[in-house]
Structures are given as C-alpha cells and as structure tokens.
C-alpha cells in the first residue's frame, strides 16, 4: 500500500507540472504582439475619354442691346401721340404724328426759290442766245447803222462845203453828231461785252451755287415733311429719352398739342430684338473670360425660358467703388441674339439673369486621380497598362486642369492607371 501511494503521488505531481507548463505557455502566447496583416495591393482604375467642361457662374441684369432717342423731326405742334412709357411696340408701328402746316409753307417757299434758281441757270446755259445778249447786240447794230449813215452824210457835206455850197456851221454840227455816235458805238460794244461776261465765270458759278443751295434746302424740308409720321425703326419698349435733363424728365411724357422744337427728345425706344446682360466678375476669374465664349442664360422670371448668348465685352479696367485692399471687379457684357415671340413675352428689361459662361471644353478629356501621379524631377509619370492582361509601363504625361474628380492629363491613351491605396 505504501508503494502504490508513492506512485500515485508522483503521477499527480507530474500532471500538475504539465498543466502548469501549459498555462505558462498559453500566457506567453497571449502577451506576444500580433503580426501585422499585409496591405492589399494597389487599385487599377479604368481611364476613358469623357466630356470635360469648366464654367463660371455670374449674376447680371437684362438690358436692351441698344436704346435710341426719338426726336422731333421739325418744330411745331404734336398732332397725335400714340404711345406711353413702358408700352411694347413692333417695327413699323406709328408712334407719333406732327402738325406740318407751318412746315408746308416753308416747303412751298423753298420750291419757289428753287424754280427761280433753275430758271436762272438755264438762262446762263443759253446765255448768248438769251434776251439780254440779243438786246445788247441790237443796240450795237442800231448805233453802228446810225454811225455809218452819219459818216456818209459827213463825207458828202464836207465835199459840198469845199465847193461853197454848204455853210461851215452845218458841217461842224454834223461832225459833232458823228463824234457822239462813235462814242455811243464804243459804249454799245462795251455793254455787249459786259453782257456776254455775265454768262461766264463767277456770275454763272454764283447762279449754280444758288441752285445747289436751293435744291439742298428744298430736299431737307421735304424730308422733314415726310418724317412727320414717326414709325418704330425696330421692335422695342418705349422708355424715357436717354440723356435728358432732370428738369425735362420732371415734365413727363409729351402730350398731344404740345409745342416742340426741331431735335427736341420726345421719348426713347429700347430694342427687344436683341438683349444683353451686364454682370460683374472678380479679378480672380476675369482672365478666364474671353470675347466669343458661349453663355447659358437663365432667370427666375424667365418662366423656364433658356437663352443662349456669348461674351461680347470683358472690361479692361476695374469698376469704381471697390473696397481698398479688397478684390477688384470688372464689367462683363453678354450679348443675346434675336429672341422669338415666346421669349420676348417672358423676358423683360431689368430682370435679373444667371449666367453660366463656358470657359473650357474638352469632349475627349482623360481625368485621373491625383494620387496616381508621380513626380520625377520636372516630369509627371503614371503606371499604365492598356488592358488588365498587358504589362505595366511608366508613361510620361502633361498635367492639365485640376478638377474635383482629379487631374486632366495629356499624352495618355485610354486604359488603366495604378492608384495606390
């Protein structure tokens, strides 16, 4: 019994020792740090051409493409005013008519002067066959004939005097008459020459200039008379005449029967055949804008109308009123071409407009994540393969525009690029 008890005690001690060693080993394994898992491999991202656009959004106000001033064509009373400020008119519509009774008198006077000037010029054109020249020539011939008769009579009288038949005083009287007729002949010749000269040179030039002046004056008055009915030169909105003084503006629109002077502004006409939008752009974006860039124009008051325009003017000088030390602003003018009837009914002058200006467009752009780009000195490199089965190669690319999706690159073909995790 004693020997069995000893063997049993020894076996129990051995089991206890093994259990203790097993516990110590387990504890040591728990206290050792765990091995770090191997990071997964990098991703291969497919790169395909896509439409890339960059736009700048601005807010502006609708204005007419042009505004002209309608002035009184001549002085007088307004016979009938057919429009009011804010009224929409179409091209060719009658706006206002003038009382032309006073102008008609001036036109008739101008016509009378013109006809007289034409008659004078015609006389100068046939001057040598005219009445004045004919009268001077007749007078010269009459004096010449009288002189010829007296000279023959003087010759006969002198012969008779030498034979003592005619007294001395009778001969002397005949000589005096002949001398006076010679003087009359010289005067008639001078008169004929003077009359002939009036048909040439300065006299004729003066008559032609008077005719030209009469024609111009009559034509100008006739045009004024024809413009007594003022028609709309284009479709637009009747507005206050631009550039008038505050005193004139306070008088209100012209009324039927009002007295106006020639050239007095009556009202303005703002075109709706073409519009423009005036907006402001910050100095950080102004250099991205250029004349001719397409613009999408929308507005809260357009009732769903979507307009197309283009940048017409980019201001070259900062606008006044900028905050010192702050960002300067520049004016941008967007032109909107002729509108259709539906657009004209919805888009009104003075409405606010939202502009979306297309500053860059590439329909075949390749955009890769910025993490895929590697810098090697002055070069940008990408790990690239055309298909998942092809080997990997390093491709040098040129960086373009930075986008939220990544970076536009040039010099790369569609395929796959490696993007590290």
mmCIF file of C-alpha atoms in Angstrom:
data_model
loop_
_atom_site.group_PDB
_atom_site.id
_atom_site.type_symbol
_atom_site.label_atom_id
_atom_site.label_comp_id
_atom_site.label_asym_id
_atom_site.label_seq_id
_atom_site.Cartn_x
_atom_site.Cartn_y
_atom_site.Cartn_z
ATOM 1 C CA UNK A 1 0.000 0.000 0.000
ATOM 2 C CA UNK A 2 2.811 2.346 0.734
ATOM 3 C CA UNK A 3 4.470 1.744 -2.626
ATOM 4 C CA UNK A 4 1.174 2.388 -4.544
ATOM 5 C CA UNK A 5 0.628 5.569 -2.628
ATOM 6 C CA UNK A 6 4.031 6.822 -3.606
ATOM 7 C CA UNK A 7 3.431 6.057 -7.290
ATOM 8 C CA UNK A 8 0.100 7.843 -7.218
ATOM 9 C CA UNK A 9 1.582 10.915 -5.580
ATOM 10 C CA UNK A 10 4.373 11.017 -8.164
ATOM 11 C CA UNK A 11 1.857 10.796 -11.104
ATOM 12 C CA UNK A 12 -0.270 13.585 -9.639
ATOM 13 C CA UNK A 13 2.764 15.837 -9.306
ATOM 14 C CA UNK A 14 3.696 15.155 -12.936
ATOM 15 C CA UNK A 15 0.165 16.022 -14.169
ATOM 16 C CA UNK A 16 0.168 19.202 -12.108
ATOM 17 C CA UNK A 17 3.549 20.230 -13.541
ATOM 18 C CA UNK A 18 2.424 19.611 -17.108
ATOM 19 C CA UNK A 19 -0.715 21.663 -16.522
ATOM 20 C CA UNK A 20 1.380 24.476 -15.071
ATOM 21 C CA UNK A 21 3.721 24.454 -18.084
ATOM 22 C CA UNK A 22 0.775 24.515 -20.458
ATOM 23 C CA UNK A 23 -0.682 27.576 -18.675
ATOM 24 C CA UNK A 24 2.607 29.414 -18.742
ATOM 25 C CA UNK A 25 2.959 28.723 -22.492
ATOM 26 C CA UNK A 26 -0.561 29.981 -23.213
ATOM 27 C CA UNK A 27 0.059 33.115 -21.155
ATOM 28 C CA UNK A 28 3.248 33.839 -23.051
ATOM 29 C CA UNK A 29 1.443 33.463 -26.373
ATOM 30 C CA UNK A 30 -1.218 35.962 -25.295
ATOM 31 C CA UNK A 31 1.400 38.501 -24.251
ATOM 32 C CA UNK A 32 3.256 38.379 -27.649
ATOM 33 C CA UNK A 33 2.232 41.119 -30.236
ATOM 34 C CA UNK A 34 0.096 40.024 -33.209
ATOM 35 C CA UNK A 35 1.658 40.039 -36.715
ATOM 36 C CA UNK A 36 0.538 42.997 -38.961
ATOM 37 C CA UNK A 37 -1.633 41.982 -41.931
ATOM 38 C CA UNK A 38 -0.138 42.550 -45.381
ATOM 39 C CA UNK A 39 -1.740 45.576 -47.080
ATOM 40 C CA UNK A 40 -3.864 44.789 -50.079
ATOM 41 C CA UNK A 41 -2.407 45.551 -53.493
ATOM 42 C CA UNK A 42 -2.995 48.932 -55.253
ATOM 43 C CA UNK A 43 -6.120 49.530 -57.410
ATOM 44 C CA UNK A 44 -6.185 49.677 -61.172
ATOM 45 C CA UNK A 45 -8.581 52.402 -62.348
ATOM 46 C CA UNK A 46 -10.048 52.437 -65.848
ATOM 47 C CA UNK A 47 -9.496 55.756 -67.666
ATOM 48 C CA UNK A 48 -11.799 56.566 -70.602
ATOM 49 C CA UNK A 49 -12.487 59.794 -72.560
ATOM 50 C CA UNK A 50 -15.201 61.956 -71.046
ATOM 51 C CA UNK A 51 -16.725 65.375 -71.641
ATOM 52 C CA UNK A 52 -14.931 67.968 -69.511
ATOM 53 C CA UNK A 53 -16.358 71.460 -69.026
ATOM 54 C CA UNK A 54 -15.416 74.374 -66.822
ATOM 55 C CA UNK A 55 -17.920 77.150 -66.234
ATOM 56 C CA UNK A 56 -18.051 80.412 -64.306
ATOM 57 C CA UNK A 57 -21.358 81.500 -62.823
ATOM 58 C CA UNK A 58 -22.317 85.178 -62.624
ATOM 59 C CA UNK A 59 -25.452 87.169 -61.904
ATOM 60 C CA UNK A 60 -26.416 90.180 -64.007
ATOM 61 C CA UNK A 61 -29.333 92.227 -65.238
ATOM 62 C CA UNK A 62 -31.175 92.241 -68.582
ATOM 63 C CA UNK A 63 -30.693 95.417 -70.618
ATOM 64 C CA UNK A 64 -31.612 96.379 -74.195
ATOM 65 C CA UNK A 65 -28.978 95.854 -76.846
ATOM 66 C CA UNK A 66 -29.454 99.469 -77.903
ATOM 67 C CA UNK A 67 -31.579 102.442 -76.901
ATOM 68 C CA UNK A 68 -32.198 105.334 -79.271
ATOM 69 C CA UNK A 69 -33.746 108.732 -78.738
ATOM 70 C CA UNK A 70 -36.779 109.677 -80.841
ATOM 71 C CA UNK A 71 -36.587 113.430 -81.542
ATOM 72 C CA UNK A 72 -38.957 115.920 -83.140
ATOM 73 C CA UNK A 73 -38.241 115.982 -86.906
ATOM 74 C CA UNK A 74 -39.185 119.678 -87.117
ATOM 75 C CA UNK A 75 -40.589 122.430 -84.962
ATOM 76 C CA UNK A 76 -44.342 122.546 -84.478
ATOM 77 C CA UNK A 77 -47.210 121.056 -82.548
ATOM 78 C CA UNK A 78 -47.758 117.359 -81.867
ATOM 79 C CA UNK A 79 -50.848 116.261 -83.747
ATOM 80 C CA UNK A 80 -51.203 112.852 -82.110
ATOM 81 C CA UNK A 81 -49.111 110.933 -79.566
ATOM 82 C CA UNK A 82 -49.965 107.220 -79.775
ATOM 83 C CA UNK A 83 -47.641 105.648 -77.173
ATOM 84 C CA UNK A 84 -46.933 105.749 -73.456
ATOM 85 C CA UNK A 85 -43.743 104.916 -71.486
ATOM 86 C CA UNK A 86 -43.393 101.171 -70.963
ATOM 87 C CA UNK A 87 -45.540 100.293 -73.980
ATOM 88 C CA UNK A 88 -44.276 97.497 -76.252
ATOM 89 C CA UNK A 89 -44.263 98.348 -79.979
ATOM 90 C CA UNK A 90 -43.373 96.427 -83.120
ATOM 91 C CA UNK A 91 -41.224 97.518 -86.033
ATOM 92 C CA UNK A 92 -43.089 99.903 -88.369
ATOM 93 C CA UNK A 93 -45.783 100.840 -85.837
ATOM 94 C CA UNK A 94 -46.827 104.513 -85.850
ATOM 95 C CA UNK A 95 -45.667 106.245 -82.674
ATOM 96 C CA UNK A 96 -46.401 109.950 -83.157
ATOM 97 C CA UNK A 97 -47.558 112.416 -85.818
ATOM 98 C CA UNK A 98 -46.685 116.103 -86.175
ATOM 99 C CA UNK A 99 -48.772 119.076 -87.345
ATOM 100 C CA UNK A 100 -46.959 120.070 -90.579
ATOM 101 C CA UNK A 101 -48.935 123.199 -91.583
ATOM 102 C CA UNK A 102 -46.066 125.594 -90.796
ATOM 103 C CA UNK A 103 -43.531 123.368 -92.496
ATOM 104 C CA UNK A 104 -45.649 123.148 -95.641
ATOM 105 C CA UNK A 105 -45.368 126.933 -96.030
ATOM 106 C CA UNK A 106 -41.581 126.682 -95.771
ATOM 107 C CA UNK A 107 -41.531 123.867 -98.343
ATOM 108 C CA UNK A 108 -43.504 125.991 -100.832
ATOM 109 C CA UNK A 109 -41.167 128.965 -100.300
ATOM 110 C CA UNK A 110 -38.170 126.715 -100.826
ATOM 111 C CA UNK A 111 -39.724 125.305 -104.007
ATOM 112 C CA UNK A 112 -40.313 128.820 -105.346
ATOM 113 C CA UNK A 113 -36.680 129.752 -104.737
ATOM 114 C CA UNK A 114 -35.568 126.512 -106.359
ATOM 115 C CA UNK A 115 -37.588 127.127 -109.503
ATOM 116 C CA UNK A 116 -36.201 130.663 -109.831
ATOM 117 C CA UNK A 117 -32.656 129.377 -109.415
ATOM 118 C CA UNK A 118 -33.233 126.703 -112.078
ATOM 119 C CA UNK A 119 -34.557 129.308 -114.487
ATOM 120 C CA UNK A 120 -31.512 131.490 -113.918
ATOM 121 C CA UNK A 121 -29.124 128.614 -114.549
ATOM 122 C CA UNK A 122 -30.965 127.698 -117.759
ATOM 123 C CA UNK A 123 -30.606 131.294 -118.899
ATOM 124 C CA UNK A 124 -26.881 131.130 -118.303
ATOM 125 C CA UNK A 125 -26.657 127.844 -120.217
ATOM 126 C CA UNK A 126 -28.185 129.574 -123.322
ATOM 127 C CA UNK A 127 -26.823 132.980 -122.450
ATOM 128 C CA UNK A 128 -25.527 134.051 -125.876
ATOM 129 C CA UNK A 129 -28.947 133.350 -127.360
ATOM 130 C CA UNK A 130 -30.755 134.990 -124.471
ATOM 131 C CA UNK A 131 -32.705 138.224 -124.333
ATOM 132 C CA UNK A 132 -30.016 140.337 -122.662
ATOM 133 C CA UNK A 133 -27.379 139.466 -125.244
ATOM 134 C CA UNK A 134 -29.834 139.899 -128.123
ATOM 135 C CA UNK A 135 -30.889 143.315 -126.791
ATOM 136 C CA UNK A 136 -27.261 144.446 -126.476
ATOM 137 C CA UNK A 137 -26.474 143.264 -129.994
ATOM 138 C CA UNK A 138 -29.497 145.073 -131.432
ATOM 139 C CA UNK A 139 -28.445 148.265 -129.706
ATOM 140 C CA UNK A 140 -24.926 147.885 -131.094
ATOM 141 C CA UNK A 141 -26.217 147.313 -134.628
ATOM 142 C CA UNK A 142 -28.514 150.341 -134.374
ATOM 143 C CA UNK A 143 -25.682 152.608 -133.281
ATOM 144 C CA UNK A 144 -23.423 151.163 -135.975
ATOM 145 C CA UNK A 145 -26.016 151.820 -138.700
ATOM 146 C CA UNK A 146 -26.593 155.359 -137.495
ATOM 147 C CA UNK A 147 -22.861 155.987 -137.411
ATOM 148 C CA UNK A 148 -22.415 154.612 -140.916
ATOM 149 C CA UNK A 149 -25.170 156.923 -142.213
ATOM 150 C CA UNK A 150 -23.741 159.993 -140.499
ATOM 151 C CA UNK A 151 -20.220 159.268 -141.745
ATOM 152 C CA UNK A 152 -21.506 159.059 -145.328
ATOM 153 C CA UNK A 153 -23.520 162.245 -144.836
ATOM 154 C CA UNK A 154 -20.448 163.933 -143.298
ATOM 155 C CA UNK A 155 -18.357 162.934 -146.291
ATOM 156 C CA UNK A 156 -20.913 164.404 -148.720
ATOM 157 C CA UNK A 157 -21.321 167.591 -146.658
ATOM 158 C CA UNK A 158 -17.590 168.138 -146.487
ATOM 159 C CA UNK A 159 -17.400 167.864 -150.295
ATOM 160 C CA UNK A 160 -20.196 170.407 -150.682
ATOM 161 C CA UNK A 161 -18.561 172.716 -148.161
ATOM 162 C CA UNK A 162 -15.330 172.689 -150.143
ATOM 163 C CA UNK A 163 -17.304 173.859 -153.192
ATOM 164 C CA UNK A 164 -19.012 176.544 -151.122
ATOM 165 C CA UNK A 165 -22.450 175.067 -151.297
ATOM 166 C CA UNK A 166 -22.840 174.197 -147.533
ATOM 167 C CA UNK A 167 -22.151 176.583 -144.688
ATOM 168 C CA UNK A 168 -19.335 175.938 -142.193
ATOM 169 C CA UNK A 169 -21.602 175.638 -139.135
ATOM 170 C CA UNK A 170 -23.679 172.898 -140.763
ATOM 171 C CA UNK A 171 -20.504 170.873 -141.380
ATOM 172 C CA UNK A 172 -19.327 171.362 -137.801
ATOM 173 C CA UNK A 173 -22.706 170.275 -136.393
ATOM 174 C CA UNK A 174 -22.610 167.101 -138.453
ATOM 175 C CA UNK A 175 -19.068 166.376 -137.274
ATOM 176 C CA UNK A 176 -20.221 166.709 -133.605
ATOM 177 C CA UNK A 177 -23.100 164.280 -134.200
ATOM 178 C CA UNK A 178 -20.745 161.780 -135.815
ATOM 179 C CA UNK A 179 -18.318 162.028 -132.917
ATOM 180 C CA UNK A 180 -21.152 161.371 -130.415
ATOM 181 C CA UNK A 181 -22.284 158.355 -132.415
ATOM 182 C CA UNK A 182 -18.749 156.973 -132.364
ATOM 183 C CA UNK A 183 -18.824 157.286 -128.559
ATOM 184 C CA UNK A 184 -22.213 155.565 -128.487
ATOM 185 C CA UNK A 185 -20.739 152.772 -130.583
ATOM 186 C CA UNK A 186 -17.900 152.228 -128.114
ATOM 187 C CA UNK A 187 -20.420 152.203 -125.261
ATOM 188 C CA UNK A 188 -22.639 149.657 -127.057
ATOM 189 C CA UNK A 189 -19.638 147.430 -127.730
ATOM 190 C CA UNK A 190 -18.641 147.616 -124.028
ATOM 191 C CA UNK A 191 -22.206 146.874 -122.997
ATOM 192 C CA UNK A 192 -22.359 143.790 -125.250
ATOM 193 C CA UNK A 193 -19.059 142.534 -123.847
ATOM 194 C CA UNK A 194 -20.277 143.065 -120.286
ATOM 195 C CA UNK A 195 -23.489 141.197 -121.030
ATOM 196 C CA UNK A 196 -21.519 138.302 -122.529
ATOM 197 C CA UNK A 197 -19.233 138.196 -119.467
ATOM 198 C CA UNK A 198 -22.230 137.833 -117.153
ATOM 199 C CA UNK A 199 -22.893 134.461 -118.740
ATOM 200 C CA UNK A 200 -19.432 133.134 -117.889
ATOM 201 C CA UNK A 201 -17.052 132.787 -114.933
ATOM 202 C CA UNK A 202 -18.104 133.949 -111.488
ATOM 203 C CA UNK A 203 -21.604 135.036 -112.497
ATOM 204 C CA UNK A 204 -22.509 131.611 -113.785
ATOM 205 C CA UNK A 205 -20.769 129.901 -110.834
ATOM 206 C CA UNK A 206 -22.775 132.001 -108.363
ATOM 207 C CA UNK A 207 -26.024 131.027 -110.096
ATOM 208 C CA UNK A 208 -25.089 127.328 -109.995
ATOM 209 C CA UNK A 209 -24.223 127.543 -106.275
ATOM 210 C CA UNK A 210 -27.519 129.288 -105.529
ATOM 211 C CA UNK A 211 -29.300 126.486 -107.380
ATOM 212 C CA UNK A 212 -27.414 123.827 -105.383
ATOM 213 C CA UNK A 213 -28.306 125.564 -102.109
ATOM 214 C CA UNK A 214 -31.947 125.826 -103.137
ATOM 215 C CA UNK A 215 -32.043 122.116 -104.025
ATOM 216 C CA UNK A 216 -30.488 121.111 -100.690
ATOM 217 C CA UNK A 217 -32.834 123.287 -98.675
ATOM 218 C CA UNK A 218 -35.908 122.066 -100.524
ATOM 219 C CA UNK A 219 -34.840 118.413 -100.186
ATOM 220 C CA UNK A 220 -34.174 118.829 -96.439
ATOM 221 C CA UNK A 221 -37.557 120.441 -95.826
ATOM 222 C CA UNK A 222 -39.258 117.769 -97.938
ATOM 223 C CA UNK A 223 -37.623 115.029 -95.858
ATOM 224 C CA UNK A 224 -38.775 116.736 -92.686
ATOM 225 C CA UNK A 225 -42.284 116.939 -94.062
ATOM 226 C CA UNK A 226 -42.197 113.229 -94.940
ATOM 227 C CA UNK A 227 -40.973 112.394 -91.410
ATOM 228 C CA UNK A 228 -43.996 113.959 -89.775
ATOM 229 C CA UNK A 229 -45.249 110.421 -89.145
ATOM 230 C CA UNK A 230 -42.755 108.793 -86.748
ATOM 231 C CA UNK A 231 -42.608 104.988 -87.094
ATOM 232 C CA UNK A 232 -40.793 102.498 -84.864
ATOM 233 C CA UNK A 233 -37.461 101.601 -86.529
ATOM 234 C CA UNK A 234 -37.410 98.290 -84.631
ATOM 235 C CA UNK A 235 -39.444 96.359 -82.085
ATOM 236 C CA UNK A 236 -38.903 97.614 -78.563
ATOM 237 C CA UNK A 237 -40.161 99.251 -75.396
ATOM 238 C CA UNK A 238 -40.991 102.953 -75.151
ATOM 239 C CA UNK A 239 -38.822 104.460 -72.423
ATOM 240 C CA UNK A 240 -37.740 107.867 -71.231
ATOM 241 C CA UNK A 241 -35.460 109.599 -73.712
ATOM 242 C CA UNK A 242 -31.827 108.944 -72.763
ATOM 243 C CA UNK A 243 -29.666 111.891 -71.788
ATOM 244 C CA UNK A 244 -32.422 114.397 -70.997
ATOM 245 C CA UNK A 245 -32.075 116.700 -68.024
ATOM 246 C CA UNK A 246 -33.855 116.149 -64.735
ATOM 247 C CA UNK A 247 -35.956 119.248 -65.413
ATOM 248 C CA UNK A 248 -37.184 117.860 -68.722
ATOM 249 C CA UNK A 249 -37.821 114.433 -67.180
ATOM 250 C CA UNK A 250 -39.959 116.040 -64.458
ATOM 251 C CA UNK A 251 -42.325 117.422 -67.114
ATOM 252 C CA UNK A 252 -43.385 113.895 -68.017
ATOM 253 C CA UNK A 253 -44.072 112.458 -71.465
ATOM 254 C CA UNK A 254 -45.068 114.725 -74.334
ATOM 255 C CA UNK A 255 -48.791 115.193 -74.923
ATOM 256 C CA UNK A 256 -50.933 115.795 -77.996
ATOM 257 C CA UNK A 257 -50.929 119.511 -78.832
ATOM 258 C CA UNK A 258 -47.586 120.218 -77.144
ATOM 259 C CA UNK A 259 -45.247 122.642 -78.871
ATOM 260 C CA UNK A 260 -41.824 121.172 -79.608
ATOM 261 C CA UNK A 261 -38.708 122.431 -81.343
ATOM 262 C CA UNK A 262 -36.717 120.609 -84.002
ATOM 263 C CA UNK A 263 -34.424 117.975 -82.493
ATOM 264 C CA UNK A 264 -36.133 118.008 -79.073
ATOM 265 C CA UNK A 265 -36.061 114.485 -77.491
ATOM 266 C CA UNK A 266 -39.588 113.112 -77.238
ATOM 267 C CA UNK A 267 -39.007 109.606 -75.840
ATOM 268 C CA UNK A 268 -36.636 106.673 -76.156
ATOM 269 C CA UNK A 269 -37.019 103.268 -77.754
ATOM 270 C CA UNK A 270 -35.221 100.293 -76.180
ATOM 271 C CA UNK A 271 -34.693 97.349 -78.521
ATOM 272 C CA UNK A 272 -36.061 93.927 -77.611
ATOM 273 C CA UNK A 273 -34.941 92.304 -80.847
ATOM 274 C CA UNK A 274 -31.592 91.756 -79.159
ATOM 275 C CA UNK A 275 -30.707 91.917 -75.464
ATOM 276 C CA UNK A 276 -27.578 91.988 -73.365
ATOM 277 C CA UNK A 277 -26.729 91.128 -69.780
ATOM 278 C CA UNK A 278 -24.428 93.328 -67.697
ATOM 279 C CA UNK A 279 -22.628 91.479 -64.894
ATOM 280 C CA UNK A 280 -19.548 91.793 -62.701
ATOM 281 C CA UNK A 281 -16.701 89.325 -62.335
ATOM 282 C CA UNK A 282 -13.971 89.173 -59.681
ATOM 283 C CA UNK A 283 -10.346 89.710 -60.625
ATOM 284 C CA UNK A 284 -9.562 86.045 -59.830
ATOM 285 C CA UNK A 285 -11.798 84.915 -62.702
ATOM 286 C CA UNK A 286 -11.640 87.758 -65.190
ATOM 287 C CA UNK A 287 -8.642 86.371 -67.098
ATOM 288 C CA UNK A 288 -10.576 83.162 -67.827
ATOM 289 C CA UNK A 289 -13.155 85.132 -69.821
ATOM 290 C CA UNK A 290 -12.727 85.972 -73.493
ATOM 291 C CA UNK A 291 -14.917 87.533 -76.171
ATOM 292 C CA UNK A 292 -16.979 84.950 -78.017
ATOM 293 C CA UNK A 293 -17.306 82.361 -75.223
ATOM 294 C CA UNK A 294 -20.789 80.735 -75.165
ATOM 295 C CA UNK A 295 -23.099 81.559 -72.267
ATOM 296 C CA UNK A 296 -26.230 79.889 -70.928
ATOM 297 C CA UNK A 297 -28.672 82.490 -69.583
ATOM 298 C CA UNK A 298 -31.475 81.608 -67.194
ATOM 299 C CA UNK A 299 -33.533 83.549 -64.684
ATOM 300 C CA UNK A 300 -36.151 83.157 -62.023
ATOM 301 C CA UNK A 301 -38.564 85.332 -64.007
ATOM 302 C CA UNK A 302 -37.984 83.682 -67.397
ATOM 303 C CA UNK A 303 -40.734 81.086 -66.821
ATOM 304 C CA UNK A 304 -38.497 78.250 -67.955
ATOM 305 C CA UNK A 305 -37.069 80.048 -70.975
ATOM 306 C CA UNK A 306 -33.442 79.096 -71.630
ATOM 307 C CA UNK A 307 -31.423 81.654 -73.608
ATOM 308 C CA UNK A 308 -28.122 81.329 -75.417
ATOM 309 C CA UNK A 309 -25.616 84.164 -75.687
ATOM 310 C CA UNK A 310 -21.953 84.908 -75.951
ATOM 311 C CA UNK A 311 -19.441 87.132 -74.195
ATOM 312 C CA UNK A 312 -19.273 90.421 -76.087
ATOM 313 C CA UNK A 313 -17.093 92.633 -73.826
ATOM 314 C CA UNK A 314 -14.705 91.886 -70.960
ATOM 315 C CA UNK A 315 -13.826 95.056 -69.092
ATOM 316 C CA UNK A 316 -10.216 96.125 -69.258
ATOM 317 C CA UNK A 317 -10.434 98.462 -66.265
ATOM 318 C CA UNK A 318 -11.671 97.776 -62.747
ATOM 319 C CA UNK A 319 -15.001 99.297 -61.801
ATOM 320 C CA UNK A 320 -15.084 102.156 -59.348
ATOM 321 C CA UNK A 321 -16.271 101.769 -55.803
ATOM 322 C CA UNK A 322 -14.073 98.765 -54.963
ATOM 323 C CA UNK A 323 -13.157 98.336 -51.316
ATOM 324 C CA UNK A 324 -9.497 99.315 -50.691
ATOM 325 C CA UNK A 325 -7.463 96.165 -50.244
ATOM 326 C CA UNK A 326 -10.320 94.004 -51.491
ATOM 327 C CA UNK A 327 -10.811 92.165 -54.747
ATOM 328 C CA UNK A 328 -11.460 94.395 -57.764
ATOM 329 C CA UNK A 329 -14.391 93.734 -60.066
ATOM 330 C CA UNK A 330 -14.707 94.065 -63.826
ATOM 331 C CA UNK A 331 -17.725 94.524 -66.075
ATOM 332 C CA UNK A 332 -18.781 91.723 -68.422
ATOM 333 C CA UNK A 333 -21.290 92.234 -71.241
ATOM 334 C CA UNK A 334 -23.078 89.180 -72.657
ATOM 335 C CA UNK A 335 -24.943 89.552 -75.948
ATOM 336 C CA UNK A 336 -28.174 87.617 -76.541
ATOM 337 C CA UNK A 337 -29.229 87.345 -80.215
ATOM 338 C CA UNK A 338 -32.730 87.931 -81.566
ATOM 339 C CA UNK A 339 -35.467 86.336 -79.451
ATOM 340 C CA UNK A 340 -38.551 84.501 -80.640
ATOM 341 C CA UNK A 341 -42.072 85.547 -79.683
ATOM 342 C CA UNK A 342 -42.289 83.240 -76.669
ATOM 343 C CA UNK A 343 -39.020 84.535 -75.272
ATOM 344 C CA UNK A 344 -39.969 88.168 -75.907
ATOM 345 C CA UNK A 345 -43.183 87.695 -73.898
ATOM 346 C CA UNK A 346 -41.321 86.228 -70.901
ATOM 347 C CA UNK A 347 -38.009 88.083 -70.776
ATOM 348 C CA UNK A 348 -38.378 91.706 -69.721
ATOM 349 C CA UNK A 349 -35.936 94.559 -69.341
ATOM 350 C CA UNK A 350 -34.456 94.904 -65.866
ATOM 351 C CA UNK A 351 -34.917 91.237 -64.901
ATOM 352 C CA UNK A 352 -32.057 89.513 -63.105
ATOM 353 C CA UNK A 353 -30.271 86.786 -65.053
ATOM 354 C CA UNK A 354 -27.980 83.918 -64.135
ATOM 355 C CA UNK A 355 -25.008 83.423 -66.428
ATOM 356 C CA UNK A 356 -23.125 80.173 -66.918
ATOM 357 C CA UNK A 357 -20.064 81.020 -69.027
ATOM 358 C CA UNK A 358 -18.259 78.095 -70.646
ATOM 359 C CA UNK A 359 -14.560 78.859 -70.226
ATOM 360 C CA UNK A 360 -13.181 75.411 -71.146
ATOM 361 C CA UNK A 361 -14.489 72.408 -73.051
ATOM 362 C CA UNK A 362 -12.778 69.129 -73.971
ATOM 363 C CA UNK A 363 -15.125 66.374 -75.165
ATOM 364 C CA UNK A 364 -12.298 63.765 -75.136
ATOM 365 C CA UNK A 365 -10.695 64.569 -71.790
ATOM 366 C CA UNK A 366 -8.813 61.944 -69.723
ATOM 367 C CA UNK A 367 -9.027 62.559 -65.966
ATOM 368 C CA UNK A 368 -7.014 60.535 -63.430
ATOM 369 C CA UNK A 369 -6.931 60.742 -59.616
ATOM 370 C CA UNK A 370 -4.207 62.998 -58.271
ATOM 371 C CA UNK A 371 -2.867 60.091 -56.168
ATOM 372 C CA UNK A 372 -1.941 58.218 -59.352
ATOM 373 C CA UNK A 373 0.507 60.952 -60.421
ATOM 374 C CA UNK A 374 4.192 60.585 -59.577
ATOM 375 C CA UNK A 375 6.659 63.411 -59.661
ATOM 376 C CA UNK A 376 10.085 62.700 -61.163
ATOM 377 C CA UNK A 377 12.006 65.954 -61.351
ATOM 378 C CA UNK A 378 10.139 68.100 -63.853
ATOM 379 C CA UNK A 379 8.110 65.162 -65.179
ATOM 380 C CA UNK A 380 4.778 63.619 -64.252
ATOM 381 C CA UNK A 381 4.608 59.810 -64.511
ATOM 382 C CA UNK A 382 1.809 57.236 -64.381
ATOM 383 C CA UNK A 383 1.827 53.449 -64.033
ATOM 384 C CA UNK A 384 -0.206 52.423 -67.047
ATOM 385 C CA UNK A 385 -1.370 49.379 -68.964
ATOM 386 C CA UNK A 386 -3.786 49.311 -71.863
ATOM 387 C CA UNK A 387 -5.668 46.204 -70.618
ATOM 388 C CA UNK A 388 -5.566 44.180 -67.390
ATOM 389 C CA UNK A 389 -3.578 41.469 -69.210
ATOM 390 C CA UNK A 390 -0.871 43.792 -70.602
ATOM 391 C CA UNK A 391 2.363 44.541 -68.736
ATOM 392 C CA UNK A 392 2.748 47.693 -66.680
ATOM 393 C CA UNK A 393 4.723 50.642 -68.106
ATOM 394 C CA UNK A 394 5.638 54.102 -66.850
ATOM 395 C CA UNK A 395 4.104 56.822 -69.057
ATOM 396 C CA UNK A 396 5.108 60.468 -69.015
ATOM 397 C CA UNK A 397 2.100 62.814 -69.184
ATOM 398 C CA UNK A 398 1.407 66.512 -69.194
ATOM 399 C CA UNK A 399 -0.871 67.849 -66.467
ATOM 400 C CA UNK A 400 -3.864 69.943 -67.456
ATOM 401 C CA UNK A 401 -6.730 71.417 -65.469
ATOM 402 C CA UNK A 402 -7.428 70.379 -61.899
ATOM 403 C CA UNK A 403 -10.976 69.110 -61.411
ATOM 404 C CA UNK A 404 -12.876 67.746 -58.404
ATOM 405 C CA UNK A 405 -12.592 64.255 -59.919
ATOM 406 C CA UNK A 406 -8.847 64.538 -60.363
ATOM 407 C CA UNK A 407 -6.387 65.962 -62.847
ATOM 408 C CA UNK A 408 -6.747 66.230 -66.612
ATOM 409 C CA UNK A 409 -3.754 64.726 -68.407
ATOM 410 C CA UNK A 410 -2.431 64.838 -71.958
ATOM 411 C CA UNK A 411 -0.241 62.249 -73.680
ATOM 412 C CA UNK A 412 -2.157 59.251 -72.310
ATOM 413 C CA UNK A 413 -4.222 56.669 -74.178
ATOM 414 C CA UNK A 414 -7.422 55.120 -72.745
ATOM 415 C CA UNK A 415 -6.602 52.184 -70.450
ATOM 416 C CA UNK A 416 -5.819 51.548 -66.784
ATOM 417 C CA UNK A 417 -3.707 53.525 -64.309
ATOM 418 C CA UNK A 418 -2.492 52.365 -60.913
ATOM 419 C CA UNK A 419 -3.795 54.260 -57.904
ATOM 420 C CA UNK A 420 -2.015 53.493 -54.607
ATOM 421 C CA UNK A 421 -4.187 52.928 -51.550
#
